[in-house]
PDB file of N, CA, C and O in Angstrom:
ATOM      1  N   UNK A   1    -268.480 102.437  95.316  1.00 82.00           N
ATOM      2  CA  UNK A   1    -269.352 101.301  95.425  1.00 82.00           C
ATOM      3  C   UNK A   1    -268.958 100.284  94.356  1.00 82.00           C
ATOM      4  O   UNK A   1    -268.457 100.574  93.270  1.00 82.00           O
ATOM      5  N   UNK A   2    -269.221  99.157  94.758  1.00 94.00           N
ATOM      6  CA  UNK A   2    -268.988  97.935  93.841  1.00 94.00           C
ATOM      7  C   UNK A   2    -269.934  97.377  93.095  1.00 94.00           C
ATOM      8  O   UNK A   2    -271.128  97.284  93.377  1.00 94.00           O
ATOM      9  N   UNK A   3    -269.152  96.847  91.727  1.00 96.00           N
ATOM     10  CA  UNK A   3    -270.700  95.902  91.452  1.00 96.00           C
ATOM     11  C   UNK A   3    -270.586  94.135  91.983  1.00 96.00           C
ATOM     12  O   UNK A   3    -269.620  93.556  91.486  1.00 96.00           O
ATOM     13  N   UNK A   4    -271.314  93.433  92.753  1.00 96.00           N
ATOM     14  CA  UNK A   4    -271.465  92.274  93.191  1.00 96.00           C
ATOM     15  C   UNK A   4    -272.046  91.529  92.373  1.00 96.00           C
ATOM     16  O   UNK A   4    -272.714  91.914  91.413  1.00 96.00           O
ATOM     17  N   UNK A   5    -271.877  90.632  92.630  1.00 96.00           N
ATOM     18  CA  UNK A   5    -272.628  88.959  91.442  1.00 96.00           C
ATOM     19  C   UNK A   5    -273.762  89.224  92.022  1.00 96.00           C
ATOM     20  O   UNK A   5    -273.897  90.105  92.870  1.00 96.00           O
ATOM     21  N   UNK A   6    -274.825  88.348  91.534  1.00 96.00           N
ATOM     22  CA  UNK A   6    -275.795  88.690  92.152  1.00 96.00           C
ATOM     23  C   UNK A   6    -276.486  87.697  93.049  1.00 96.00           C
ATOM     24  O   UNK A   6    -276.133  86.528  93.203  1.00 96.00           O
ATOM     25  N   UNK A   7    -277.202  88.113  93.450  1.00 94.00           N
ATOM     26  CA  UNK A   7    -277.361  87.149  94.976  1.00 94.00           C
ATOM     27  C   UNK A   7    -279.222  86.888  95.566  1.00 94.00           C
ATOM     28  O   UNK A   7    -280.064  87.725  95.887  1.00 94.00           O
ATOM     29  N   UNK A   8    -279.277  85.734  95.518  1.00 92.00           N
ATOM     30  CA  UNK A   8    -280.794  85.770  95.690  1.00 92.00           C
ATOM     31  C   UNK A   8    -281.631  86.624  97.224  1.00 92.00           C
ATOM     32  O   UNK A   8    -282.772  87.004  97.485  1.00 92.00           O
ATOM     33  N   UNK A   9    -280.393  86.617  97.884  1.00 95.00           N
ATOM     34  CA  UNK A   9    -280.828  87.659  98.866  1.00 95.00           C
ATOM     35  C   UNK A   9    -281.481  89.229  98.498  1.00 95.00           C
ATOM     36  O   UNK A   9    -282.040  89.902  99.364  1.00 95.00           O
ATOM     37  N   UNK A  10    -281.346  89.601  97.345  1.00 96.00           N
ATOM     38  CA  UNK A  10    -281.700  90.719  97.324  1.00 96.00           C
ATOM     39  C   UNK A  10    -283.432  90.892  96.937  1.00 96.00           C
ATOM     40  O   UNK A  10    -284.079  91.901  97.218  1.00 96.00           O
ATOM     41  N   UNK A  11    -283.830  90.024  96.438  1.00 95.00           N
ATOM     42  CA  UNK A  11    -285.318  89.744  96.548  1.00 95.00           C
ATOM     43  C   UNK A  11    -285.980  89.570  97.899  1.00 95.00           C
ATOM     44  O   UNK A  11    -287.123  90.011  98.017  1.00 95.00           O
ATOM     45  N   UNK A  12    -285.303  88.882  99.105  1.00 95.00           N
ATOM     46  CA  UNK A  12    -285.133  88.732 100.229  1.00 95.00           C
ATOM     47  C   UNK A  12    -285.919  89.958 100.946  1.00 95.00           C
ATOM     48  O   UNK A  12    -286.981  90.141 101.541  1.00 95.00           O
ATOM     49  N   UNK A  13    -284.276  91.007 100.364  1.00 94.00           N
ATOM     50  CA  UNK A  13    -284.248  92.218 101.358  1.00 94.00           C
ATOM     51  C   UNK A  13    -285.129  92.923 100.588  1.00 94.00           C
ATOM     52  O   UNK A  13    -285.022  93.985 101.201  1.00 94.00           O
ATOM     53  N   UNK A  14    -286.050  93.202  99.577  1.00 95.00           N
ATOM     54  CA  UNK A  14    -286.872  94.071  98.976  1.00 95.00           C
ATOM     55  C   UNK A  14    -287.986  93.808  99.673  1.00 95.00           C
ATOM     56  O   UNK A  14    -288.662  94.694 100.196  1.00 95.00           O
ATOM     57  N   UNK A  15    -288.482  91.531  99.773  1.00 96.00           N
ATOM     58  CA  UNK A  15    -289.275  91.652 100.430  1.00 96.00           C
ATOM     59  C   UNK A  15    -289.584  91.957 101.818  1.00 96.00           C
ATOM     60  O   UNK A  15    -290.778  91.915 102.114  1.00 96.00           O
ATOM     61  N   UNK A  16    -288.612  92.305 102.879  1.00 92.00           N
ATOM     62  CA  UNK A  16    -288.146  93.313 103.719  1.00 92.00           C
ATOM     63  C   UNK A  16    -288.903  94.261 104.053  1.00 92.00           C
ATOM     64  O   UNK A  16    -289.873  94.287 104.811  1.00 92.00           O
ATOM     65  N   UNK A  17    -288.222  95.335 103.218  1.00 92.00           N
ATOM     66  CA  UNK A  17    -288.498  96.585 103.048  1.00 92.00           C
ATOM     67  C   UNK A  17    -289.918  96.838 102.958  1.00 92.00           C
ATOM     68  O   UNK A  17    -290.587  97.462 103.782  1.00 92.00           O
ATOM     69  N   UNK A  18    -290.424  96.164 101.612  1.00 95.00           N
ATOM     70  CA  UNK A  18    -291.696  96.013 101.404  1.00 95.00           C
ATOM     71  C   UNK A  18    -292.763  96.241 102.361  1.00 95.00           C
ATOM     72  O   UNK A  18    -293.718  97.006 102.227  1.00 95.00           O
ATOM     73  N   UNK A  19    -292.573  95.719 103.037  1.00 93.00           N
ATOM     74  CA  UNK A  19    -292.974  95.313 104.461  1.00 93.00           C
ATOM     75  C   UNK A  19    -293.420  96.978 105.214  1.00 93.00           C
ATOM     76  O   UNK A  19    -294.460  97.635 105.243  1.00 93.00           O
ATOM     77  N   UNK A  20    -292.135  97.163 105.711  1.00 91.00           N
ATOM     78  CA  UNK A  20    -291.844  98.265 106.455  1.00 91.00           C
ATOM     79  C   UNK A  20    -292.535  99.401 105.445  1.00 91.00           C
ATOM     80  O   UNK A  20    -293.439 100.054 105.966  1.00 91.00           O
ATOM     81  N   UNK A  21    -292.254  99.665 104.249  1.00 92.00           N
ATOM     82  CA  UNK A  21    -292.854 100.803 103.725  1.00 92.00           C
ATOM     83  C   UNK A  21    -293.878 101.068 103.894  1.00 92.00           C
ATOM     84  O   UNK A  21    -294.256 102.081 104.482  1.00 92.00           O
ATOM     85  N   UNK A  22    -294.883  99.824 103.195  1.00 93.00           N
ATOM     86  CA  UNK A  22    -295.901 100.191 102.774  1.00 93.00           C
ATOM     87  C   UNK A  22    -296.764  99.733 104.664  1.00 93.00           C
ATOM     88  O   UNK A  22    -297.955  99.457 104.810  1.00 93.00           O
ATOM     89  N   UNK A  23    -296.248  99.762 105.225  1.00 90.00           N
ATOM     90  CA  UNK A  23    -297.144 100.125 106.834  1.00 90.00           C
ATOM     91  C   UNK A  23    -296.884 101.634 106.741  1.00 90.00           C
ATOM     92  O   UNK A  23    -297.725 102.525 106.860  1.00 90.00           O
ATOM     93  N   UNK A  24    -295.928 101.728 106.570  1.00 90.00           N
ATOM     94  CA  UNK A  24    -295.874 103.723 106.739  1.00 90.00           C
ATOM     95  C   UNK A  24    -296.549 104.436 105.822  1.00 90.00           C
ATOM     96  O   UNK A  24    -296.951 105.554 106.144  1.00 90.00           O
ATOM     97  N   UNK A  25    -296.842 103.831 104.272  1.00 92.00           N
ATOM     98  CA  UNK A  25    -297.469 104.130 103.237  1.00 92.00           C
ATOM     99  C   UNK A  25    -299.175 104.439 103.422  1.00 92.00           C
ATOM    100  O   UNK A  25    -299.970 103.705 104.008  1.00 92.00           O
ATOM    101  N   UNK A  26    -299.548 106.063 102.577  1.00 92.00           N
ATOM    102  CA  UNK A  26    -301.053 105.520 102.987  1.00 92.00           C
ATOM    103  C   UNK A  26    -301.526 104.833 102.012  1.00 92.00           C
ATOM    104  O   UNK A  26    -300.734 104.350 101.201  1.00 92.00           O
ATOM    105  N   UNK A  27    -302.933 104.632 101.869  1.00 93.00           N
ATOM    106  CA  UNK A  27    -303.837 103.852 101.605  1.00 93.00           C
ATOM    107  C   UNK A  27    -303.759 104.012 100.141  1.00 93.00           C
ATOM    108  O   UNK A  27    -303.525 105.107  99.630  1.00 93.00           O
ATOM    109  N   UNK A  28    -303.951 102.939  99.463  1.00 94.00           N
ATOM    110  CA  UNK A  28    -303.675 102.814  98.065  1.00 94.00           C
ATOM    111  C   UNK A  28    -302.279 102.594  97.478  1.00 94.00           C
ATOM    112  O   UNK A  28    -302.073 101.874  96.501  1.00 94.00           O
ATOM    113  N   UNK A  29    -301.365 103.244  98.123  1.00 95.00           N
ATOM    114  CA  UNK A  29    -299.969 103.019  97.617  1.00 95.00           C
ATOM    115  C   UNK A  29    -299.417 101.526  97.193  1.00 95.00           C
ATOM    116  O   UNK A  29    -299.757 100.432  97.642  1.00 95.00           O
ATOM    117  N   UNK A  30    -298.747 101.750  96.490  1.00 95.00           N
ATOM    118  CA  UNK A  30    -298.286 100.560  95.767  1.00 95.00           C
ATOM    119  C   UNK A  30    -296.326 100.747  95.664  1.00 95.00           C
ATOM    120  O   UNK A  30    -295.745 101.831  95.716  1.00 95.00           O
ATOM    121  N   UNK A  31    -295.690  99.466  95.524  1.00 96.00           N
ATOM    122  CA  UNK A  31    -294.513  99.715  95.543  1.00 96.00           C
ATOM    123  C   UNK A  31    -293.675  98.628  94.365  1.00 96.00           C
ATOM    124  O   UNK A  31    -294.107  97.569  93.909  1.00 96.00           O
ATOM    125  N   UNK A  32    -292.756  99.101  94.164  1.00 97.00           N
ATOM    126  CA  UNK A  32    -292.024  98.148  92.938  1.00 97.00           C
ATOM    127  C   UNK A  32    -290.616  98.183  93.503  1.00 97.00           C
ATOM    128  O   UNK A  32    -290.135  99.085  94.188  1.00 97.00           O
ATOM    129  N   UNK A  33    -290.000  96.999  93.088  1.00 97.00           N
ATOM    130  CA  UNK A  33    -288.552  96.620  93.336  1.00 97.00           C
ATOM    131  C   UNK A  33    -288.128  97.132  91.835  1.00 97.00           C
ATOM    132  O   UNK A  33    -288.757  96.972  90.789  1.00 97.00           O
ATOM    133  N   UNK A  34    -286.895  97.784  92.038  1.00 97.00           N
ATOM    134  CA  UNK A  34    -286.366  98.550  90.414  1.00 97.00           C
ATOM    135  C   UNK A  34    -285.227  98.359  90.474  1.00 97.00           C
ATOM    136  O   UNK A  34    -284.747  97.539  91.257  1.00 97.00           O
ATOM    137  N   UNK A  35    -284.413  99.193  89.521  1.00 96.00           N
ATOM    138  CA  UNK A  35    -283.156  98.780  89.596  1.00 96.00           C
ATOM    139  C   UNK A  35    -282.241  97.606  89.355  1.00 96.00           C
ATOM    140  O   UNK A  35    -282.842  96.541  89.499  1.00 96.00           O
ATOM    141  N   UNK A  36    -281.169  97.498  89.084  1.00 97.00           N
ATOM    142  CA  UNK A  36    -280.790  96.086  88.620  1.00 97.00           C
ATOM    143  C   UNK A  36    -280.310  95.030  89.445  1.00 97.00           C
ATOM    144  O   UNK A  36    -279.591  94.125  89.021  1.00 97.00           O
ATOM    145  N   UNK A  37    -280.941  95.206  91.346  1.00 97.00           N
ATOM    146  CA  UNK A  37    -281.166  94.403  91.750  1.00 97.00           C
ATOM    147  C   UNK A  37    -282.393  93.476  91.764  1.00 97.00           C
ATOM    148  O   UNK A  37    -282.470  92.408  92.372  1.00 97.00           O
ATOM    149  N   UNK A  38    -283.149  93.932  91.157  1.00 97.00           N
ATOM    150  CA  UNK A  38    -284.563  93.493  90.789  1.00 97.00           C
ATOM    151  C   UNK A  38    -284.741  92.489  89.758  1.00 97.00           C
ATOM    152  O   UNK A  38    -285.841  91.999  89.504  1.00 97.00           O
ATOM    153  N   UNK A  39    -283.629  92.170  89.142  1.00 96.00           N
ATOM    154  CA  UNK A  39    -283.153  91.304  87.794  1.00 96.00           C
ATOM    155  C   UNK A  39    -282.226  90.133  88.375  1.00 96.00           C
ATOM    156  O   UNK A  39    -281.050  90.133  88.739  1.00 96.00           O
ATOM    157  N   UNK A  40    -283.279  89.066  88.319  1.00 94.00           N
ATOM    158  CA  UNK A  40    -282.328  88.100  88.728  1.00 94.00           C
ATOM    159  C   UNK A  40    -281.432  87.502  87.275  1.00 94.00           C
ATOM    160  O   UNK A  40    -281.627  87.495  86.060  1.00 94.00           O
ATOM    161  N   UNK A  41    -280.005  86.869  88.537  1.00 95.00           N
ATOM    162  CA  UNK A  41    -278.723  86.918  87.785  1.00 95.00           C
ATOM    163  C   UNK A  41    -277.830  87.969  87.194  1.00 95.00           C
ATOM    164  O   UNK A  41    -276.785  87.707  86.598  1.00 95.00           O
ATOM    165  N   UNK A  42    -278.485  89.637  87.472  1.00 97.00           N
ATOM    166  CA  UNK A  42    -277.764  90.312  86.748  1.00 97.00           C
ATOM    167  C   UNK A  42    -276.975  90.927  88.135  1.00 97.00           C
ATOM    168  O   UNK A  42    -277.632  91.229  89.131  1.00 97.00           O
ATOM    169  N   UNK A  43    -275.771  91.048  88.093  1.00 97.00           N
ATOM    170  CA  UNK A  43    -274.680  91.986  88.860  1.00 97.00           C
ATOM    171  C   UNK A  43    -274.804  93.012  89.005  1.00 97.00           C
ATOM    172  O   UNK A  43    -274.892  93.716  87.999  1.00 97.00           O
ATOM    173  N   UNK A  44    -274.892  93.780  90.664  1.00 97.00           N
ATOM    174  CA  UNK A  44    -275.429  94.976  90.916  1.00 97.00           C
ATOM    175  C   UNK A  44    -274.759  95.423  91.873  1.00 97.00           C
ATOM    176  O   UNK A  44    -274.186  94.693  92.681  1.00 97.00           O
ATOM    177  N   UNK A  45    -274.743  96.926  91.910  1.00 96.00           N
ATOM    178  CA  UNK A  45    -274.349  97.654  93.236  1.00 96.00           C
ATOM    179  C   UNK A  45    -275.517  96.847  94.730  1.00 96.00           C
ATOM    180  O   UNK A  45    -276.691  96.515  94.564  1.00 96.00           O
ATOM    181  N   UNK A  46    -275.006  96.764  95.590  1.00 94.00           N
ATOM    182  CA  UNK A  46    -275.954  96.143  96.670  1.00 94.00           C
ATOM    183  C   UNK A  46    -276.356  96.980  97.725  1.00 94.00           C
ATOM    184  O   UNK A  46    -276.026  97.137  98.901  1.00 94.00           O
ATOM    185  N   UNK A  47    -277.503  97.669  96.628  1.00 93.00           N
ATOM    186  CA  UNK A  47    -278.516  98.518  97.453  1.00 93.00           C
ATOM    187  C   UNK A  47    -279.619  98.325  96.554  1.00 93.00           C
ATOM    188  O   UNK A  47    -279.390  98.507  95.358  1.00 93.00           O
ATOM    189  N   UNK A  48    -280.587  98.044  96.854  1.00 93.00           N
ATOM    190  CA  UNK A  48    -282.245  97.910  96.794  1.00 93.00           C
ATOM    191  C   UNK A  48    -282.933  99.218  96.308  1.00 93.00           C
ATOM    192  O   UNK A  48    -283.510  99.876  97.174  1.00 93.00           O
ATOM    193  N   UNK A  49    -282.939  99.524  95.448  1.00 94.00           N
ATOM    194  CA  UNK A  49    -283.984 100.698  95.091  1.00 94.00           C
ATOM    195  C   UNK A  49    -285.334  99.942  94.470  1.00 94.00           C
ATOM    196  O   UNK A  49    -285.481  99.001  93.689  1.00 94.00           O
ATOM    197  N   UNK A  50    -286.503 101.054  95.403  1.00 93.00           N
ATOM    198  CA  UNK A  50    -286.938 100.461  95.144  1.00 93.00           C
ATOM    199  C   UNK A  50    -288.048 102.149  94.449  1.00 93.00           C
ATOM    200  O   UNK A  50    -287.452 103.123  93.989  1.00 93.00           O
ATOM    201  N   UNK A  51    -289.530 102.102  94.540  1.00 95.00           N
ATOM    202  CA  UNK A  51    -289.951 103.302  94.057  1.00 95.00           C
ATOM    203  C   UNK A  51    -291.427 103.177  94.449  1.00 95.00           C
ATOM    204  O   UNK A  51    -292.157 102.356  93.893  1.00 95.00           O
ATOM    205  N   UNK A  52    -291.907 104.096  95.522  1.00 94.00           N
ATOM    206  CA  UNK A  52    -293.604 103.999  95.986  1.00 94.00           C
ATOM    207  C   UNK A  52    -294.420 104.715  95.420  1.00 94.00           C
ATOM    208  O   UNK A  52    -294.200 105.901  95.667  1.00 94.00           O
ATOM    209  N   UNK A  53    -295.429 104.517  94.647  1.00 96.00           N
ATOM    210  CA  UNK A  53    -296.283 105.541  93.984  1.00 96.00           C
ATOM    211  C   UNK A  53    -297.737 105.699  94.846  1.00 96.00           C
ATOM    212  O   UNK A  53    -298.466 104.736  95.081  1.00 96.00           O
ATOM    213  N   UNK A  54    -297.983 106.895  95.212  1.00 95.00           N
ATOM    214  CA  UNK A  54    -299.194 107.352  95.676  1.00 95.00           C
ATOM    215  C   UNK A  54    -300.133 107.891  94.764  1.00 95.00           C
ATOM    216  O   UNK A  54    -299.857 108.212  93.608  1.00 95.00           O
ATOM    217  N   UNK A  55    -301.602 108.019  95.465  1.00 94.00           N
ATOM    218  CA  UNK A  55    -302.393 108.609  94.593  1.00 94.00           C
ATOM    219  C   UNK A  55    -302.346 110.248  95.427  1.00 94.00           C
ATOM    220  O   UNK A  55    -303.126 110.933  94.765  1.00 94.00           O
ATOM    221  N   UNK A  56    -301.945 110.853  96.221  1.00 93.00           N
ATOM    222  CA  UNK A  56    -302.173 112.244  96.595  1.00 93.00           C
ATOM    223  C   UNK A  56    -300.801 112.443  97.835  1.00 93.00           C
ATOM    224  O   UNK A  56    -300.955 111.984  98.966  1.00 93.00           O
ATOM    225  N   UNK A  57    -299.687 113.068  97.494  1.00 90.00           N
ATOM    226  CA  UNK A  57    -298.483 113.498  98.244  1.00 90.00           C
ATOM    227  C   UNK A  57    -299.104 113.936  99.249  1.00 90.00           C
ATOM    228  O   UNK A  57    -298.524 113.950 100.335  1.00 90.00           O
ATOM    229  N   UNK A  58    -300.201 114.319  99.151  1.00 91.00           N
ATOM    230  CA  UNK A  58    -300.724 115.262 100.832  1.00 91.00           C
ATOM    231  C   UNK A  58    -300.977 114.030 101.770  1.00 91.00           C
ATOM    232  O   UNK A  58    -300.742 114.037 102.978  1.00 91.00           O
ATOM    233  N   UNK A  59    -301.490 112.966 101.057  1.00 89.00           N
ATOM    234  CA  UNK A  59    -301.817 111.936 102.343  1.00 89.00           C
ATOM    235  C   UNK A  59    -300.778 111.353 103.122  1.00 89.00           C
ATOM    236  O   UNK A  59    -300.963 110.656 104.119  1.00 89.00           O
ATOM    237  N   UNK A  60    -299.414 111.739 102.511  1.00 89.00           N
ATOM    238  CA  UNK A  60    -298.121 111.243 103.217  1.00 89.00           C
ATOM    239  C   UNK A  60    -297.800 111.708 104.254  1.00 89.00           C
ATOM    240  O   UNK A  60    -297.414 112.869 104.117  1.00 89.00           O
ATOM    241  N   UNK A  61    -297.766 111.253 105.518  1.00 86.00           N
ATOM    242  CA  UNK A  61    -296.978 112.059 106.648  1.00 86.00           C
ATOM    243  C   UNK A  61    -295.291 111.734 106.234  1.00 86.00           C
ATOM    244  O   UNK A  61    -294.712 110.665 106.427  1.00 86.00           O
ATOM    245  N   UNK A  62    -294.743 112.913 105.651  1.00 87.00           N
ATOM    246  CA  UNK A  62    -293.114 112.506 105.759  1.00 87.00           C
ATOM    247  C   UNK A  62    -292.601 112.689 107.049  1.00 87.00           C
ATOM    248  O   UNK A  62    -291.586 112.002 107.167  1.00 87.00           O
ATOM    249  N   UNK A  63    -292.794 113.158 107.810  1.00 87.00           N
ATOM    250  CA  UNK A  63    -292.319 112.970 108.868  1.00 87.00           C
ATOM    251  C   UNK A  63    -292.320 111.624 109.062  1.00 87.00           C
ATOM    252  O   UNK A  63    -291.317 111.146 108.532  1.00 87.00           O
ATOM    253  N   UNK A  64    -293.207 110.549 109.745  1.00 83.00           N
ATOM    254  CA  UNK A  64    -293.642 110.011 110.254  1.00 83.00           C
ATOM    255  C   UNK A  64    -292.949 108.426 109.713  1.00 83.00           C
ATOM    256  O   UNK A  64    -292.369 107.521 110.313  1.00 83.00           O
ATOM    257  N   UNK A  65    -293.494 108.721 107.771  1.00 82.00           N
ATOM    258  CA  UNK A  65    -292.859 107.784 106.888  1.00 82.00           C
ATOM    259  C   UNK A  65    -291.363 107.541 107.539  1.00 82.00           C
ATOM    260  O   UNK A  65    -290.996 106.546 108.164  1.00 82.00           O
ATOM    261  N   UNK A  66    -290.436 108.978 107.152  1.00 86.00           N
ATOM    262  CA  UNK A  66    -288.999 108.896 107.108  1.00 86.00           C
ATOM    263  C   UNK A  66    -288.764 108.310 108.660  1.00 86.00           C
ATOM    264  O   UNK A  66    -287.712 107.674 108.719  1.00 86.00           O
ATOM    265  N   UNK A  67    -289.374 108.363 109.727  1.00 86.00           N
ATOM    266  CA  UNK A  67    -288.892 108.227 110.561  1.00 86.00           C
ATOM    267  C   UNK A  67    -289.048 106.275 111.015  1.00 86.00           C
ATOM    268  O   UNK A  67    -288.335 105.492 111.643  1.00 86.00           O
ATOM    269  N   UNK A  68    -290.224 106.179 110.365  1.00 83.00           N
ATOM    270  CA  UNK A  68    -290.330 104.681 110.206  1.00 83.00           C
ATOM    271  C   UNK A  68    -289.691 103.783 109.556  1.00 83.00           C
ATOM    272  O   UNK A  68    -289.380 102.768 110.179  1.00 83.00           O
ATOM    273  N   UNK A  69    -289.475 103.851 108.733  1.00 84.00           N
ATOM    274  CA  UNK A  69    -288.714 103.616 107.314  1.00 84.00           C
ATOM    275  C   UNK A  69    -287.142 103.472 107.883  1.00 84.00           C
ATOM    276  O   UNK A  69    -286.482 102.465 108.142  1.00 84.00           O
ATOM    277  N   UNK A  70    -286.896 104.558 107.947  1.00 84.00           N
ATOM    278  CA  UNK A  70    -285.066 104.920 108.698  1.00 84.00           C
ATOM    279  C   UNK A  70    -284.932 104.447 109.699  1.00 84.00           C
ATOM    280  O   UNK A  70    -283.716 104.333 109.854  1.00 84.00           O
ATOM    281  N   UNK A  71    -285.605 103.953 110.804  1.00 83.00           N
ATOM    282  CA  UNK A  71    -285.880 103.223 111.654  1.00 83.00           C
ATOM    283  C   UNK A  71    -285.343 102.172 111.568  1.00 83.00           C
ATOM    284  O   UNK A  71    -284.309 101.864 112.161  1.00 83.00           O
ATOM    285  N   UNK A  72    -286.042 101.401 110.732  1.00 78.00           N
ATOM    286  CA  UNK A  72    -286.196 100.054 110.435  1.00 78.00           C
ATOM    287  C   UNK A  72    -285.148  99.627 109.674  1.00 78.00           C
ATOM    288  O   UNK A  72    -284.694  98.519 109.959  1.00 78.00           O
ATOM    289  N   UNK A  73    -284.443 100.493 108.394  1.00 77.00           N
ATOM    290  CA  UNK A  73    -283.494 100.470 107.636  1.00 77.00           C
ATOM    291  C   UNK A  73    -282.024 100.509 108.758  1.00 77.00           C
ATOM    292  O   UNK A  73    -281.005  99.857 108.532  1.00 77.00           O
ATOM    293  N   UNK A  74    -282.133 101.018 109.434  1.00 75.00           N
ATOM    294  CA  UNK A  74    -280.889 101.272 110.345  1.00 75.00           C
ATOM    295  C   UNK A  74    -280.715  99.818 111.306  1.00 75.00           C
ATOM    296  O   UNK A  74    -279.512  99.626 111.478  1.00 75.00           O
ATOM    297  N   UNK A  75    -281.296  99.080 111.768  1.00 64.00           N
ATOM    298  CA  UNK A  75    -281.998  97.848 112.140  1.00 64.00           C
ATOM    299  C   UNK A  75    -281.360  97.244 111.755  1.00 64.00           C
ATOM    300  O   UNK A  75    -281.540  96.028 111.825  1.00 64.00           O
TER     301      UNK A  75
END
């Protein structure tokens, strides 16, 4: 993988994602853009990490998440 200049698209594609997660996300979850695409002007590998915090892992359908999520990411 490379590191790229950085590119205002990547705020873009977080707000994206954003999107898509937190519909699959349950209730309360919250999400953050991380990583050093999250830093504007700084040069990054060009992938989006990002990180969802819940209040209870049981309320997650992973099934359901991964399949939404990967879905949409493949898109």
């Amino acid at each position: 993988m490379e590191i790229e200049q950085s590119r205002p698209g990547w705020l873009e594609d977080f707000a994206d994602l954003r999107i898509v997660v937190m519909r699959a996300a349950p209730a309360g979850a919250y999400i953050h853009h991380i990583g050093s695409t999250a830093v504007p002007g700084l040069a990054a590998k060009d992938v989006i990490d990002i990180q969802l915090t819940v209040d209870d892992l049981e309320k997650v359908d992973s099934a359901a998440f991964e399949h939404e999520v990967l879905d949409a990411i493949r898109r």
